[in-house]
Amino acid sequence: MPSNISNEAPSEMNSPTATSAKPDMLISILARMTMEEKIGQMSQYFGHGEPISEHLVQSIRQGRVGSVINEVRLHTVNELQRLAVEESRLGIPLLIGRDVIHGFNTIFPIPLGQAASWCAETVKQCAHISALEAATAGVNWTFAPMIDISRDPRWGRIAESLGEDPYLCSVLGVAMLQGFQGDELRKNGSIAACAKHFAGYGAGESGRDYSTTNIPENELRNVYLPPFKAAADAGVATFMSAFSDLNGVPASGNKWLMTEILREEWDYKGFVVSDWESIQQLTTHGFSKDNKNAAYEASNSGIDMEMVSSTYLDHLPELIAEGRIDIQQIDSAVNKILQLKWQLGLFDSPYTDASLLPTPLNSQHLQIAKDAAIKSCVLLKNDKNILPLSTESLHCVAIIGPLADDPYEQLGTWIFDGDSQHSQTCLTAIEQELSGKANINYVKTMETSRSYDQTNFKQAVESAAAADVALLILGEESILSGEAHCRAEIGLPGCQEQLIDRIAATGTPIVLVIMAGRPLTIETVLPKVAAVLFAWHPGTMGGPAISDLLFGKAFPSGKLPVTFPRKIGQVPIYYAQKHSGKPATEAAFVHMDDIPVHSPQTSLGMAATHLDTHFSPLFPFGFGLAYTQFSYRNLELSHTTLHIGETLTVRVLLTNTGDTDGEEIAQLYIRDLVGSVTRPVKELKDFKRIKLAAGTSKWVTFELSTDKLAFYDRNMQLKTETGQFHLWLGGCSQSGMQGEFEITDD
Ligand code: GLC
């Protein structure tokens, strides 16, 4: 530890967003820093692995590196820290960044799958274990949670999101960052989180990644910003700017976002890192004429650290010398970066001793991964209660499909440090389950989910014909979702639907398990199968989780965090749509096949519908079946009229009317019937997971304060308005007991 840095850790402050007194040590360091050293702290370097490049060694010694991304070999990370602490002039330790998105070595369900659990505790646990495991590699900063509202399943990064709804995304995004950061950043195993991608990245045109976003401010404030505001209020250590162009101003050069909203309006105290070379890309956008101007726009907008590109190192000195960038701005950025390093305890202990942390992939971590996968799976269909399968009545099971035994594909996207050798697949888990109970005929059929090779169809058909049930495990390989992996059609890839047709023709009932990184258009598949279990990409323990669900050792409880369209042409389709002046109704809907010949132009429904597809989704937001049934009765509201500032208490009697135990996610939705701007036909305002034994009942109570009904009005003021409200309480966005109340100011 260099002599000029005191050893006493000043008073503990955890979250950068708390008004933490800047410790004297940081003040003295900042005062000593040269301009080059300050700009060095604002620069994140891409670690190119071993041996450490001479350029990186020298850069660290010269104080030109504040952070390294993508180095996760512990001995190398400790050497990088040693170089910084013992061989640079001021000995400032490094932030070591890594995308720890849904696991490090133990891989949990993809975030969209975790969102289907509607369980903040589960999401928090997964993030906590991810942090513990990442910390064993010296990682102290993850680029998660990704809390972009995602309403376009063509977009590959919907897999990485927490779905379409601002409230669910806010609750689960906060849980995730709390899991990463723990209750104290400086504790062993806590790592800094990063709210990304600020903002509006999920609204890219045509669902193509990186594409233009045009989002009116009112929509931005009411839909896309709330999860980021929740993360800022919850103390997320950092933000990341998006790649995308927001209304003509790319996020990575957008002062309205990074300074006016984030700092001035929200009073956020943490720092903002750019996305990978997103500052340099300001020239590609045609927003800056060269890298020097890009550095100016980004720094001036409030981007504190540059990820991987070097426009700050190359051009900030001259911009400061020219007086175009104020030194106060640089000091402010550097101070926030030093503040986080201090809060992480890096000045006191920059080196990692993995023996002080749990061993990755230990049995507890794997059990939690299995439990998370169980909670994430969504039962979409279960005709004649074919599930759970009973081993008493099964003699032969056909297991068919390219994803039944693929330890890599079940992990999903963004799994840099996951190792498929630890995966437990469906085939291995079901073989264990059925050992000594029933025979298994396994036919992979196609090499990949994208394959059109029907060579092994005959074998698969014979296997199914000889079986009591055909378990088809199909879907998307993980490479078909994630960053830059977008699809214009979102059906089952390759010849998987043809395989279903051939298996269905045998008459053997089909249980379809789908692994995918997005909703899929499976409308034509549904009539051919008896049951559908949507498993997303379930992670390391996906096999045992799915097997337990299929054979009744666990029960499905997941609910969709995103709407499933019937056809891609319906996109964007999401539950919280506006009513429009001519809303779609059953009466108005006319299918094109039913249009009389020579119908006059004004003869059809005159409503917001398509001619070739019903206006409803295939499966709505919040939908998910169970092995039992739940009833909602006796809805009670504490008020029919209430004033601003009061709280409405809502309760309902939930009963498990079936003969098996289950867990229901009760969802509370409202509709503000009239607003100073148009309001969604429904908005999720609360939810609760309730475990109920068969035949038992429980009152489920929600407290709905009037400030939860606030929205940004046409003057961009956050206000709750008086008027009539409808309310629903049920197990899905399209069902539930309905009530109403009024907010009055008389
Ligand atoms: C990527 C992603 C971002 C990620 C970063 C570092 O391009 O957009 O989410 O954290 O680069 O890998």
mmCIF file of N, CA, C and O in Angstrom, residues 13-41:
data_model
loop_
_atom_site.group_PDB
_atom_site.id
_atom_site.type_symbol
_atom_site.label_atom_id
_atom_site.label_comp_id
_atom_site.label_asym_id
_atom_site.label_seq_id
_atom_site.Cartn_x
_atom_site.Cartn_y
_atom_site.Cartn_z
ATOM 1 N N MET A 13 -19.846 4.091 3.934
ATOM 2 C CA MET A 13 -21.031 4.522 3.171
ATOM 3 C C MET A 13 -21.167 3.511 2.053
ATOM 4 O O MET A 13 -20.191 3.186 1.385
ATOM 5 N N ASN A 14 -22.344 3.008 1.838
ATOM 6 C CA ASN A 14 -22.447 1.949 0.848
ATOM 7 C C ASN A 14 -22.786 2.495 -0.534
ATOM 8 O O ASN A 14 -22.007 2.493 -1.439
ATOM 9 N N SER A 15 -24.003 3.052 -0.602
ATOM 10 C CA SER A 15 -24.442 3.354 -1.957
ATOM 11 C C SER A 15 -23.904 4.714 -2.427
ATOM 12 O O SER A 15 -23.962 5.685 -1.684
ATOM 13 N N PRO A 16 -23.396 4.770 -3.650
ATOM 14 C CA PRO A 16 -22.916 6.068 -4.157
ATOM 15 C C PRO A 16 -24.039 7.088 -4.247
ATOM 16 O O PRO A 16 -23.815 8.272 -4.305
ATOM 17 N N THR A 17 -25.248 6.595 -4.306
ATOM 18 C CA THR A 17 -26.321 7.599 -4.440
ATOM 19 C C THR A 17 -26.645 8.219 -3.082
ATOM 20 O O THR A 17 -27.354 9.180 -3.010
ATOM 21 N N ALA A 18 -26.155 7.597 -2.020
ATOM 22 C CA ALA A 18 -26.357 8.251 -0.716
ATOM 23 C C ALA A 18 -25.405 9.440 -0.687
ATOM 24 O O ALA A 18 -24.353 9.424 -1.310
ATOM 25 N N THR A 19 -25.761 10.493 0.067
ATOM 26 C CA THR A 19 -24.860 11.662 0.117
ATOM 27 C C THR A 19 -23.713 11.306 1.061
ATOM 28 O O THR A 19 -23.736 11.656 2.226
ATOM 29 N N SER A 20 -22.720 10.588 0.513
ATOM 30 C CA SER A 20 -21.625 10.131 1.371
ATOM 31 C C SER A 20 -20.557 11.221 1.387
ATOM 32 O O SER A 20 -20.224 11.785 0.352
ATOM 33 N N ALA A 21 -20.041 11.530 2.577
ATOM 34 C CA ALA A 21 -18.970 12.516 2.681
ATOM 35 C C ALA A 21 -17.765 11.948 1.950
ATOM 36 O O ALA A 21 -17.435 10.780 2.114
ATOM 37 N N LYS A 22 -17.127 12.786 1.081
ATOM 38 C CA LYS A 22 -15.966 12.287 0.353
ATOM 39 C C LYS A 22 -14.823 12.143 1.343
ATOM 40 O O LYS A 22 -14.418 13.109 1.990
ATOM 41 N N PRO A 23 -14.260 10.937 1.551
ATOM 42 C CA PRO A 23 -13.191 10.752 2.548
ATOM 43 C C PRO A 23 -11.996 11.622 2.186
ATOM 44 O O PRO A 23 -11.707 11.852 1.010
ATOM 45 N N ASP A 24 -11.318 12.110 3.175
ATOM 46 C CA ASP A 24 -10.167 13.002 2.959
ATOM 47 C C ASP A 24 -9.163 12.373 1.996
ATOM 48 O O ASP A 24 -8.568 13.040 1.157
ATOM 49 N N MET A 25 -9.051 11.046 2.099
ATOM 50 C CA MET A 25 -8.065 10.357 1.249
ATOM 51 C C MET A 25 -8.350 10.648 -0.229
ATOM 52 O O MET A 25 -7.460 10.967 -1.014
ATOM 53 N N LEU A 26 -9.625 10.588 -0.602
ATOM 54 C CA LEU A 26 -9.957 10.798 -2.011
ATOM 55 C C LEU A 26 -9.680 12.234 -2.416
ATOM 56 O O LEU A 26 -9.212 12.524 -3.512
ATOM 57 N N ILE A 27 -9.957 13.151 -1.495
ATOM 58 C CA ILE A 27 -9.712 14.569 -1.786
ATOM 59 C C ILE A 27 -8.220 14.780 -2.038
ATOM 60 O O ILE A 27 -7.816 15.418 -3.004
ATOM 61 N N SER A 28 -7.412 14.108 -1.207
ATOM 62 C CA SER A 28 -5.969 14.332 -1.369
ATOM 63 C C SER A 28 -5.477 13.676 -2.665
ATOM 64 O O SER A 28 -4.638 14.217 -3.367
ATOM 65 N N ILE A 29 -6.044 12.505 -2.977
ATOM 66 C CA ILE A 29 -5.607 11.862 -4.231
ATOM 67 C C ILE A 29 -5.949 12.755 -5.409
ATOM 68 O O ILE A 29 -5.122 13.052 -6.270
ATOM 69 N N LEU A 30 -7.214 13.228 -5.444
ATOM 70 C CA LEU A 30 -7.665 14.044 -6.576
ATOM 71 C C LEU A 30 -6.774 15.267 -6.725
ATOM 72 O O LEU A 30 -6.395 15.648 -7.828
ATOM 73 N N ALA A 31 -6.406 15.830 -5.577
ATOM 74 C CA ALA A 31 -5.587 17.050 -5.619
ATOM 75 C C ALA A 31 -4.201 16.759 -6.194
ATOM 76 O O ALA A 31 -3.575 17.632 -6.790
ATOM 77 N N ARG A 32 -3.755 15.538 -6.039
ATOM 78 C CA ARG A 32 -2.407 15.182 -6.512
ATOM 79 C C ARG A 32 -2.390 14.748 -7.983
ATOM 80 O O ARG A 32 -1.352 14.708 -8.614
ATOM 81 N N MET A 33 -3.558 14.431 -8.513
ATOM 82 C CA MET A 33 -3.578 13.797 -9.837
ATOM 83 C C MET A 33 -3.206 14.780 -10.941
ATOM 84 O O MET A 33 -3.642 15.923 -10.947
ATOM 85 N N THR A 34 -2.411 14.283 -11.898
ATOM 86 C CA THR A 34 -2.157 15.072 -13.110
ATOM 87 C C THR A 34 -3.380 14.930 -14.012
ATOM 88 O O THR A 34 -4.211 14.043 -13.810
ATOM 89 N N MET A 35 -3.431 15.761 -15.036
ATOM 90 C CA MET A 35 -4.552 15.674 -15.965
ATOM 91 C C MET A 35 -4.579 14.297 -16.631
ATOM 92 O O MET A 35 -5.623 13.667 -16.743
ATOM 93 N N GLU A 36 -3.394 13.787 -17.001
ATOM 94 C CA GLU A 36 -3.345 12.486 -17.652
ATOM 95 C C GLU A 36 -3.871 11.390 -16.720
ATOM 96 O O GLU A 36 -4.602 10.489 -17.118
ATOM 97 N N GLU A 37 -3.498 11.493 -15.440
ATOM 98 C CA GLU A 37 -3.976 10.476 -14.482
ATOM 99 C C GLU A 37 -5.484 10.567 -14.297
ATOM 100 O O GLU A 37 -6.171 9.565 -14.154
ATOM 101 N N LYS A 38 -6.007 11.792 -14.308
ATOM 102 C CA LYS A 38 -7.471 11.947 -14.167
ATOM 103 C C LYS A 38 -8.178 11.299 -15.360
ATOM 104 O O LYS A 38 -9.122 10.518 -15.199
ATOM 105 N N ILE A 39 -7.687 11.585 -16.545
ATOM 106 C CA ILE A 39 -8.339 11.017 -17.736
ATOM 107 C C ILE A 39 -8.117 9.509 -17.792
ATOM 108 O O ILE A 39 -8.963 8.752 -18.282
ATOM 109 N N GLY A 40 -7.007 9.062 -17.211
ATOM 110 C CA GLY A 40 -6.768 7.620 -17.121
ATOM 111 C C GLY A 40 -7.854 6.924 -16.331
ATOM 112 O O GLY A 40 -8.334 5.842 -16.717
ATOM 113 N N GLN A 41 -8.305 7.571 -15.226
ATOM 114 C CA GLN A 41 -9.373 6.965 -14.424
ATOM 115 C C GLN A 41 -10.672 6.861 -15.227
ATOM 116 O O GLN A 41 -11.513 6.011 -14.971
#
